[in-house]
mmCIF file of C-alpha atoms in Angstrom:
data_model
loop_
_atom_site.group_PDB
_atom_site.id
_atom_site.type_symbol
_atom_site.label_atom_id
_atom_site.label_comp_id
_atom_site.label_asym_id
_atom_site.label_seq_id
_atom_site.Cartn_x
_atom_site.Cartn_y
_atom_site.Cartn_z
ATOM 1 C CA UNK A 222 -86.177 101.561 39.676
ATOM 2 C CA UNK A 223 -89.126 98.669 38.235
ATOM 3 C CA UNK A 224 -91.723 98.601 40.478
ATOM 4 C CA UNK A 225 -92.258 95.558 42.238
ATOM 5 C CA UNK A 226 -95.391 93.570 40.590
ATOM 6 C CA UNK A 227 -97.898 92.615 43.299
ATOM 7 C CA UNK A 228 -100.090 89.701 42.692
ATOM 8 C CA UNK A 229 -103.984 90.318 43.352
ATOM 9 C CA UNK A 230 -104.767 89.692 46.945
ATOM 10 C CA UNK A 231 -105.594 85.875 48.797
ATOM 11 C CA UNK A 232 -109.228 85.455 48.412
ATOM 12 C CA UNK A 233 -111.043 85.176 51.643
ATOM 13 C CA UNK A 234 -110.901 81.487 52.659
ATOM 14 C CA UNK A 235 -112.938 79.233 54.479
ATOM 15 C CA UNK A 236 -113.693 77.705 57.486
ATOM 16 C CA UNK A 237 -115.649 74.376 58.258
ATOM 17 C CA UNK A 238 -116.968 73.586 60.939
ATOM 18 C CA UNK A 239 -117.515 70.160 62.194
ATOM 19 C CA UNK A 240 -119.775 69.841 65.319
ATOM 20 C CA UNK A 241 -119.673 67.347 67.607
ATOM 21 C CA UNK A 242 -122.152 65.192 69.969
ATOM 22 C CA UNK A 243 -124.811 66.357 71.677
ATOM 23 C CA UNK A 244 -128.359 67.598 69.552
ATOM 24 C CA UNK A 245 -127.992 70.051 66.922
ATOM 25 C CA UNK A 246 -127.147 73.692 67.634
ATOM 26 C CA UNK A 247 -126.551 76.424 65.641
ATOM 27 C CA UNK A 248 -125.380 78.979 67.876
ATOM 28 C CA UNK A 249 -121.918 77.276 67.590
ATOM 29 C CA UNK A 250 -121.806 78.281 64.123
ATOM 30 C CA UNK A 251 -123.321 82.056 64.776
ATOM 31 C CA UNK A 252 -120.597 82.315 67.894
ATOM 32 C CA UNK A 253 -117.361 81.078 65.679
ATOM 33 C CA UNK A 254 -118.681 83.974 62.887
ATOM 34 C CA UNK A 255 -119.173 86.556 65.392
ATOM 35 C CA UNK A 256 -115.504 85.573 66.889
ATOM 36 C CA UNK A 257 -113.968 85.172 63.173
ATOM 37 C CA UNK A 258 -115.121 88.937 62.304
ATOM 38 C CA UNK A 259 -113.583 90.550 65.096
ATOM 39 C CA UNK A 260 -109.639 89.074 64.012
ATOM 40 C CA UNK A 261 -108.213 91.031 60.875
ATOM 41 C CA UNK A 262 -108.067 88.718 57.999
ATOM 42 C CA UNK A 263 -110.358 86.165 59.538
ATOM 43 C CA UNK A 264 -113.124 88.411 59.706
ATOM 44 C CA UNK A 265 -113.775 88.264 55.441
ATOM 45 C CA UNK A 266 -113.510 84.021 55.769
ATOM 46 C CA UNK A 267 -116.948 81.952 55.266
ATOM 47 C CA UNK A 268 -118.392 79.699 58.212
ATOM 48 C CA UNK A 269 -119.776 76.765 57.047
ATOM 49 C CA UNK A 270 -121.112 74.078 59.727
ATOM 50 C CA UNK A 271 -121.408 70.493 57.782
ATOM 51 C CA UNK A 272 -123.803 68.477 59.957
ATOM 52 C CA UNK A 273 -122.053 65.516 59.553
ATOM 53 C CA UNK A 274 -124.341 63.544 61.618
ATOM 54 C CA UNK A 275 -127.638 64.588 60.537
ATOM 55 C CA UNK A 276 -128.799 61.182 59.930
ATOM 56 C CA UNK A 277 -128.376 60.358 63.734
ATOM 57 C CA UNK A 278 -131.895 59.867 65.860
ATOM 58 C CA UNK A 279 -132.356 62.849 67.387
ATOM 59 C CA UNK A 280 -135.555 63.366 69.815
ATOM 60 C CA UNK A 281 -135.277 59.307 71.247
ATOM 61 C CA UNK A 282 -137.195 58.527 74.425
ATOM 62 C CA UNK A 283 -135.416 55.975 76.210
ATOM 63 C CA UNK A 284 -138.120 55.870 79.007
ATOM 64 C CA UNK A 285 -138.955 52.398 77.551
ATOM 65 C CA UNK A 286 -136.111 50.495 78.417
ATOM 66 C CA UNK A 287 -136.084 51.651 81.923
ATOM 67 C CA UNK A 288 -136.857 49.945 85.228
ATOM 68 C CA UNK A 289 -141.391 50.389 85.101
ATOM 69 C CA UNK A 290 -141.580 52.579 87.965
ATOM 70 C CA UNK A 291 -139.835 55.393 86.415
ATOM 71 C CA UNK A 292 -142.874 55.428 83.413
ATOM 72 C CA UNK A 293 -145.133 56.744 85.934
ATOM 73 C CA UNK A 294 -142.972 58.003 88.977
ATOM 74 C CA UNK A 295 -140.657 60.535 87.208
ATOM 75 C CA UNK A 296 -140.640 63.930 85.863
ATOM 76 C CA UNK A 297 -140.269 64.555 82.256
ATOM 77 C CA UNK A 298 -136.445 64.777 81.243
ATOM 78 C CA UNK A 299 -134.544 67.162 80.750
ATOM 79 C CA UNK A 300 -132.555 67.215 77.655
ATOM 80 C CA UNK A 301 -129.557 69.675 78.324
ATOM 81 C CA UNK A 302 -127.197 67.912 79.766
ATOM 82 C CA UNK A 303 -125.905 71.428 82.245
ATOM 83 C CA UNK A 304 -129.671 71.355 83.641
ATOM 84 C CA UNK A 305 -129.828 67.718 84.502
ATOM 85 C CA UNK A 306 -126.168 67.765 85.992
ATOM 86 C CA UNK A 307 -127.094 70.686 87.798
ATOM 87 C CA UNK A 308 -130.278 69.306 89.589
ATOM 88 C CA UNK A 309 -128.450 65.706 90.243
ATOM 89 C CA UNK A 310 -126.215 68.058 91.746
ATOM 90 C CA UNK A 311 -128.622 69.446 93.618
ATOM 91 C CA UNK A 312 -129.626 66.869 94.853
ATOM 92 C CA UNK A 313 -126.640 65.137 95.650
ATOM 93 C CA UNK A 314 -125.434 68.356 97.667
ATOM 94 C CA UNK A 315 -128.679 68.427 99.744
ATOM 95 C CA UNK A 316 -127.605 64.464 101.246
ATOM 96 C CA UNK A 317 -125.223 64.857 103.732
ATOM 97 C CA UNK A 318 -123.253 61.096 103.661
ATOM 98 C CA UNK A 319 -122.218 61.446 106.656
ATOM 99 C CA UNK A 320 -125.521 61.553 108.292
ATOM 100 C CA UNK A 321 -125.018 57.870 109.937
ATOM 101 C CA UNK A 322 -122.551 58.145 113.188
ATOM 102 C CA UNK A 323 -119.704 55.847 112.315
ATOM 103 C CA UNK A 324 -118.837 54.053 115.020
ATOM 104 C CA UNK A 325 -115.587 54.545 116.661
ATOM 105 C CA UNK A 326 -115.065 50.750 116.887
ATOM 106 C CA UNK A 327 -113.587 49.292 114.126
ATOM 107 C CA UNK A 328 -113.313 45.290 113.658
ATOM 108 C CA UNK A 329 -110.905 43.419 115.593
ATOM 109 C CA UNK A 330 -107.607 43.551 113.776
ATOM 110 C CA UNK A 331 -108.493 46.511 111.243
ATOM 111 C CA UNK A 332 -107.103 49.542 111.035
ATOM 112 C CA UNK A 333 -109.417 52.446 112.140
ATOM 113 C CA UNK A 334 -108.432 54.566 108.849
ATOM 114 C CA UNK A 335 -109.432 51.131 106.607
ATOM 115 C CA UNK A 336 -112.306 50.844 108.416
ATOM 116 C CA UNK A 337 -113.553 54.812 107.973
ATOM 117 C CA UNK A 338 -112.241 54.880 104.403
ATOM 118 C CA UNK A 339 -114.541 51.968 103.249
ATOM 119 C CA UNK A 340 -117.543 53.563 105.566
ATOM 120 C CA UNK A 341 -116.877 56.875 104.310
ATOM 121 C CA UNK A 342 -116.733 55.336 100.506
ATOM 122 C CA UNK A 343 -119.952 53.391 101.212
ATOM 123 C CA UNK A 344 -121.558 56.523 102.816
ATOM 124 C CA UNK A 345 -120.919 58.714 99.483
ATOM 125 C CA UNK A 346 -121.772 56.020 96.755
ATOM 126 C CA UNK A 347 -124.875 55.478 98.230
ATOM 127 C CA UNK A 348 -125.871 58.884 98.149
ATOM 128 C CA UNK A 349 -124.837 58.975 94.463
ATOM 129 C CA UNK A 350 -126.413 56.515 93.830
ATOM 130 C CA UNK A 351 -129.826 57.786 95.241
ATOM 131 C CA UNK A 352 -129.287 61.000 93.846
ATOM 132 C CA UNK A 353 -129.011 58.882 90.234
ATOM 133 C CA UNK A 354 -132.217 57.030 90.932
ATOM 134 C CA UNK A 355 -134.270 59.728 91.631
ATOM 135 C CA UNK A 356 -132.875 61.697 88.475
ATOM 136 C CA UNK A 357 -132.598 58.566 86.257
ATOM 137 C CA UNK A 358 -134.897 59.757 83.224
ATOM 138 C CA UNK A 359 -133.243 63.043 83.365
ATOM 139 C CA UNK A 360 -129.732 61.538 82.885
ATOM 140 C CA UNK A 361 -130.382 58.854 80.656
ATOM 141 C CA UNK A 362 -131.947 61.910 78.263
ATOM 142 C CA UNK A 363 -129.039 64.219 78.559
ATOM 143 C CA UNK A 364 -126.797 61.182 77.674
ATOM 144 C CA UNK A 365 -128.760 59.757 74.878
ATOM 145 C CA UNK A 366 -128.396 63.264 73.562
ATOM 146 C CA UNK A 367 -125.045 62.798 73.871
ATOM 147 C CA UNK A 368 -124.170 59.232 72.709
ATOM 148 C CA UNK A 369 -126.559 59.139 69.482
ATOM 149 C CA UNK A 370 -123.355 60.644 67.523
ATOM 150 C CA UNK A 371 -121.169 58.579 68.895
ATOM 151 C CA UNK A 372 -123.300 55.623 68.099
ATOM 152 C CA UNK A 373 -123.895 57.123 64.754
ATOM 153 C CA UNK A 374 -120.251 57.381 63.555
ATOM 154 C CA UNK A 375 -119.068 53.744 65.018
ATOM 155 C CA UNK A 376 -121.796 52.479 62.460
ATOM 156 C CA UNK A 377 -121.851 54.835 59.837
ATOM 157 C CA UNK A 378 -118.089 56.792 60.053
ATOM 158 C CA UNK A 379 -117.470 55.976 56.104
ATOM 159 C CA UNK A 380 -120.457 57.843 55.411
ATOM 160 C CA UNK A 381 -119.836 60.911 57.516
ATOM 161 C CA UNK A 382 -116.522 60.859 56.836
ATOM 162 C CA UNK A 383 -117.249 60.860 52.543
ATOM 163 C CA UNK A 384 -119.691 63.824 53.233
ATOM 164 C CA UNK A 385 -117.197 65.960 54.746
ATOM 165 C CA UNK A 386 -115.176 65.593 52.116
ATOM 166 C CA UNK A 387 -117.603 66.318 49.328
ATOM 167 C CA UNK A 388 -118.113 69.442 51.227
ATOM 168 C CA UNK A 389 -114.385 70.095 51.074
ATOM 169 C CA UNK A 390 -114.244 69.303 47.138
ATOM 170 C CA UNK A 391 -117.118 71.721 46.637
ATOM 171 C CA UNK A 392 -115.600 74.660 47.953
ATOM 172 C CA UNK A 393 -113.730 77.227 46.544
ATOM 173 C CA UNK A 394 -110.279 75.557 45.770
ATOM 174 C CA UNK A 395 -108.221 78.837 45.150
ATOM 175 C CA UNK A 396 -108.896 80.305 48.823
ATOM 176 C CA UNK A 397 -107.567 78.718 52.001
ATOM 177 C CA UNK A 398 -109.241 76.170 53.857
ATOM 178 C CA UNK A 399 -109.481 75.588 57.796
ATOM 179 C CA UNK A 400 -111.435 72.513 59.382
ATOM 180 C CA UNK A 401 -112.171 73.271 62.396
ATOM 181 C CA UNK A 402 -113.629 70.296 64.897
ATOM 182 C CA UNK A 403 -114.960 70.093 67.603
ATOM 183 C CA UNK A 404 -115.194 67.021 70.180
ATOM 184 C CA UNK A 405 -116.225 63.918 67.878
ATOM 185 C CA UNK A 406 -116.319 66.433 65.011
ATOM 186 C CA UNK A 407 -112.626 66.978 65.802
ATOM 187 C CA UNK A 408 -112.121 62.660 65.773
ATOM 188 C CA UNK A 409 -113.950 62.363 62.401
ATOM 189 C CA UNK A 410 -111.534 65.709 61.093
ATOM 190 C CA UNK A 411 -108.495 63.542 62.480
ATOM 191 C CA UNK A 412 -109.833 60.231 60.532
ATOM 192 C CA UNK A 413 -110.299 62.007 57.348
ATOM 193 C CA UNK A 414 -107.217 63.486 56.948
ATOM 194 C CA UNK A 415 -105.351 60.672 58.046
ATOM 195 C CA UNK A 416 -107.502 58.410 55.196
ATOM 196 C CA UNK A 417 -105.819 58.068 51.608
ATOM 197 C CA UNK A 418 -108.427 60.253 49.882
ATOM 198 C CA UNK A 419 -107.189 62.889 52.096
ATOM 199 C CA UNK A 420 -104.732 63.625 49.467
ATOM 200 C CA UNK A 421 -107.208 65.166 46.996
ATOM 201 C CA UNK A 422 -108.954 67.855 49.678
ATOM 202 C CA UNK A 423 -107.458 71.206 50.095
ATOM 203 C CA UNK A 424 -107.063 71.396 54.111
ATOM 204 C CA UNK A 425 -104.750 74.140 55.419
ATOM 205 C CA UNK A 426 -105.105 73.995 58.542
ATOM 206 C CA UNK A 427 -106.476 71.647 61.314
ATOM 207 C CA UNK A 428 -107.885 73.305 64.214
ATOM 208 C CA UNK A 429 -109.785 70.986 66.813
ATOM 209 C CA UNK A 430 -111.080 72.092 70.084
ATOM 210 C CA UNK A 431 -112.260 69.752 72.930
ATOM 211 C CA UNK A 432 -111.072 66.805 71.277
ATOM 212 C CA UNK A 433 -110.902 63.399 72.391
ATOM 213 C CA UNK A 434 -109.063 62.545 69.181
ATOM 214 C CA UNK A 435 -105.852 61.633 71.427
ATOM 215 C CA UNK A 436 -107.537 59.312 73.493
ATOM 216 C CA UNK A 437 -109.324 57.451 70.708
ATOM 217 C CA UNK A 438 -105.120 57.173 69.644
ATOM 218 C CA UNK A 439 -104.407 55.475 72.343
ATOM 219 C CA UNK A 440 -107.140 53.129 72.935
ATOM 220 C CA UNK A 441 -106.853 52.205 68.811
ATOM 221 C CA UNK A 442 -110.311 53.838 68.155
ATOM 222 C CA UNK A 443 -109.271 56.096 65.157
ATOM 223 C CA UNK A 444 -110.161 54.832 61.754
ATOM 224 C CA UNK A 445 -106.994 54.801 60.590
ATOM 225 C CA UNK A 446 -104.214 55.792 63.297
ATOM 226 C CA UNK A 447 -103.133 53.486 66.238
ATOM 227 C CA UNK A 448 -100.294 52.849 68.491
ATOM 228 C CA UNK A 449 -99.402 49.901 66.177
ATOM 229 C CA UNK A 450 -100.634 50.710 63.140
ATOM 230 C CA UNK A 451 -98.245 52.679 60.908
ATOM 231 C CA UNK A 452 -100.393 54.614 58.726
ATOM 232 C CA UNK A 453 -99.523 58.199 57.675
ATOM 233 C CA UNK A 454 -101.393 60.860 60.328
ATOM 234 C CA UNK A 455 -102.336 64.353 59.075
ATOM 235 C CA UNK A 456 -100.285 65.936 56.527
ATOM 236 C CA UNK A 457 -101.477 69.541 57.275
ATOM 237 C CA UNK A 458 -100.533 72.005 60.721
ATOM 238 C CA UNK A 459 -102.759 71.121 63.433
ATOM 239 C CA UNK A 460 -103.598 73.419 66.370
ATOM 240 C CA UNK A 461 -105.384 71.858 69.319
ATOM 241 C CA UNK A 462 -107.119 73.695 71.901
ATOM 242 C CA UNK A 463 -107.884 72.079 75.515
ATOM 243 C CA UNK A 464 -108.573 73.367 78.931
ATOM 244 C CA UNK A 465 -108.346 71.229 81.955
ATOM 245 C CA UNK A 466 -111.905 71.960 83.286
ATOM 246 C CA UNK A 467 -113.077 70.525 79.704
ATOM 247 C CA UNK A 468 -113.081 66.379 80.911
ATOM 248 C CA UNK A 469 -113.606 65.576 77.477
ATOM 249 C CA UNK A 470 -110.329 67.752 75.875
ATOM 250 C CA UNK A 471 -106.845 66.257 75.818
ATOM 251 C CA UNK A 472 -103.066 66.984 74.472
ATOM 252 C CA UNK A 473 -101.813 65.805 71.094
ATOM 253 C CA UNK A 474 -98.249 66.322 71.360
ATOM 254 C CA UNK A 475 -96.832 63.937 73.785
ATOM 255 C CA UNK A 476 -99.183 61.490 71.876
ATOM 256 C CA UNK A 477 -98.434 61.815 68.111
ATOM 257 C CA UNK A 478 -94.929 62.142 68.724
ATOM 258 C CA UNK A 479 -92.547 60.243 66.451
ATOM 259 C CA UNK A 480 -95.749 60.298 64.186
ATOM 260 C CA UNK A 481 -94.569 62.962 61.860
ATOM 261 C CA UNK A 482 -97.759 64.710 62.525
ATOM 262 C CA UNK A 483 -97.462 68.385 63.281
ATOM 263 C CA UNK A 484 -99.333 69.294 66.088
ATOM 264 C CA UNK A 485 -99.581 72.386 68.265
ATOM 265 C CA UNK A 486 -101.385 72.171 71.797
ATOM 266 C CA UNK A 487 -102.853 75.241 72.931
ATOM 267 C CA UNK A 488 -104.348 75.535 76.211
ATOM 268 C CA UNK A 489 -107.324 77.880 77.351
ATOM 269 C CA UNK A 490 -108.914 78.635 80.374
ATOM 270 C CA UNK A 491 -112.492 79.268 80.050
ATOM 271 C CA UNK A 492 -113.241 78.918 83.988
ATOM 272 C CA UNK A 493 -116.516 77.578 83.022
ATOM 273 C CA UNK A 494 -117.606 74.266 84.882
ATOM 274 C CA UNK A 495 -118.159 71.141 83.034
ATOM 275 C CA UNK A 496 -119.760 70.377 80.814
ATOM 276 C CA UNK A 497 -119.857 74.256 79.672
ATOM 277 C CA UNK A 498 -115.905 74.384 79.748
ATOM 278 C CA UNK A 499 -116.535 71.824 76.549
ATOM 279 C CA UNK A 500 -118.078 74.496 74.199
ATOM 280 C CA UNK A 501 -116.576 77.342 75.820
ATOM 281 C CA UNK A 502 -114.091 77.636 73.260
ATOM 282 C CA UNK A 503 -116.286 79.025 70.908
ATOM 283 C CA UNK A 504 -116.337 82.315 72.231
ATOM 284 C CA UNK A 505 -113.015 82.461 73.284
ATOM 285 C CA UNK A 506 -110.796 85.522 71.665
ATOM 286 C CA UNK A 507 -107.565 83.763 71.832
ATOM 287 C CA UNK A 508 -108.267 80.401 70.101
ATOM 288 C CA UNK A 509 -108.998 82.979 66.868
ATOM 289 C CA UNK A 510 -106.394 84.843 66.983
ATOM 290 C CA UNK A 511 -104.242 81.679 67.457
ATOM 291 C CA UNK A 512 -106.091 79.952 64.661
ATOM 292 C CA UNK A 513 -105.041 83.145 62.272
ATOM 293 C CA UNK A 514 -101.547 83.019 63.539
ATOM 294 C CA UNK A 515 -100.740 79.589 62.524
ATOM 295 C CA UNK A 516 -103.249 79.712 59.825
ATOM 296 C CA UNK A 517 -100.372 82.965 58.311
ATOM 297 C CA UNK A 518 -97.600 80.274 59.298
ATOM 298 C CA UNK A 519 -98.829 77.088 57.710
ATOM 299 C CA UNK A 520 -99.851 79.115 54.181
ATOM 300 C CA UNK A 521 -96.138 81.018 54.353
ATOM 301 C CA UNK A 522 -94.421 77.753 54.962
ATOM 302 C CA UNK A 523 -96.902 76.179 51.750
ATOM 303 C CA UNK A 524 -97.955 73.345 54.349
ATOM 304 C CA UNK A 525 -101.189 71.569 53.556
ATOM 305 C CA UNK A 526 -103.101 68.915 52.061
ATOM 306 C CA UNK A 527 -103.889 68.094 48.633
ATOM 307 C CA UNK A 528 -104.042 71.336 46.339
ATOM 308 C CA UNK A 529 -103.840 73.240 49.808
ATOM 309 C CA UNK A 530 -99.849 72.137 49.467
#
């Protein structure tokens, strides 16, 4: 019997990581490398982080835009969003919104339950507002770090996507490519793969984690896709991870049904509080096992964009 010809083994591919909002954190790419190294087949992949918003302002003081009292009275800001929210929550938890007795005598003709509900609402909102005032510099500083890239993408989306496309063109075109987008990076990935130039790019699998792209779609805020726009969506298999505790993650299957978008939602359960849950995907082994399984399926069916077909 003639031996069956065996071709050369497939070359290790590249995982192109598009980070999301917030200040630059090289540790996320390191976490991806560490987890990918534990998955046979994926362990040899190169992880390439693309700082698509490198030109966005990083360290910006928002104090000049706040009321004058904060110039002298408030302590320095805490740039880490988790710490800022923790300090805010501790202050809020120390407040007792029920410290004032609620009168048992409701106004004439007004139901007691409605009166009590509105009174409690006022007390709780008052406590939240007071805690927010006390920590406004911290919260604004943390929010600024988060929203700076959003503002950048709103103004410079085409340039950001062009930079990502250049990266994809310059990596090895004879090996698989995974485009891995987190948060706003996932929006940039969906926008790029929905653009006319997507046909020129090799991408074998799109992976999104903590993605607001489905929400952006419903708001008609994506660059090329919208509820009333008929442009094609990503032509590559799309694996979308979400976590119920990640308040910035959304499901895509129902949103893109009927758009000929091959998207699969997959839930992860980090058990982390928000906002830690928004970045917990990077250390979840299941994300990488499913990534590899779906990449193998995509390669087996020959699906993908451009030269990745």
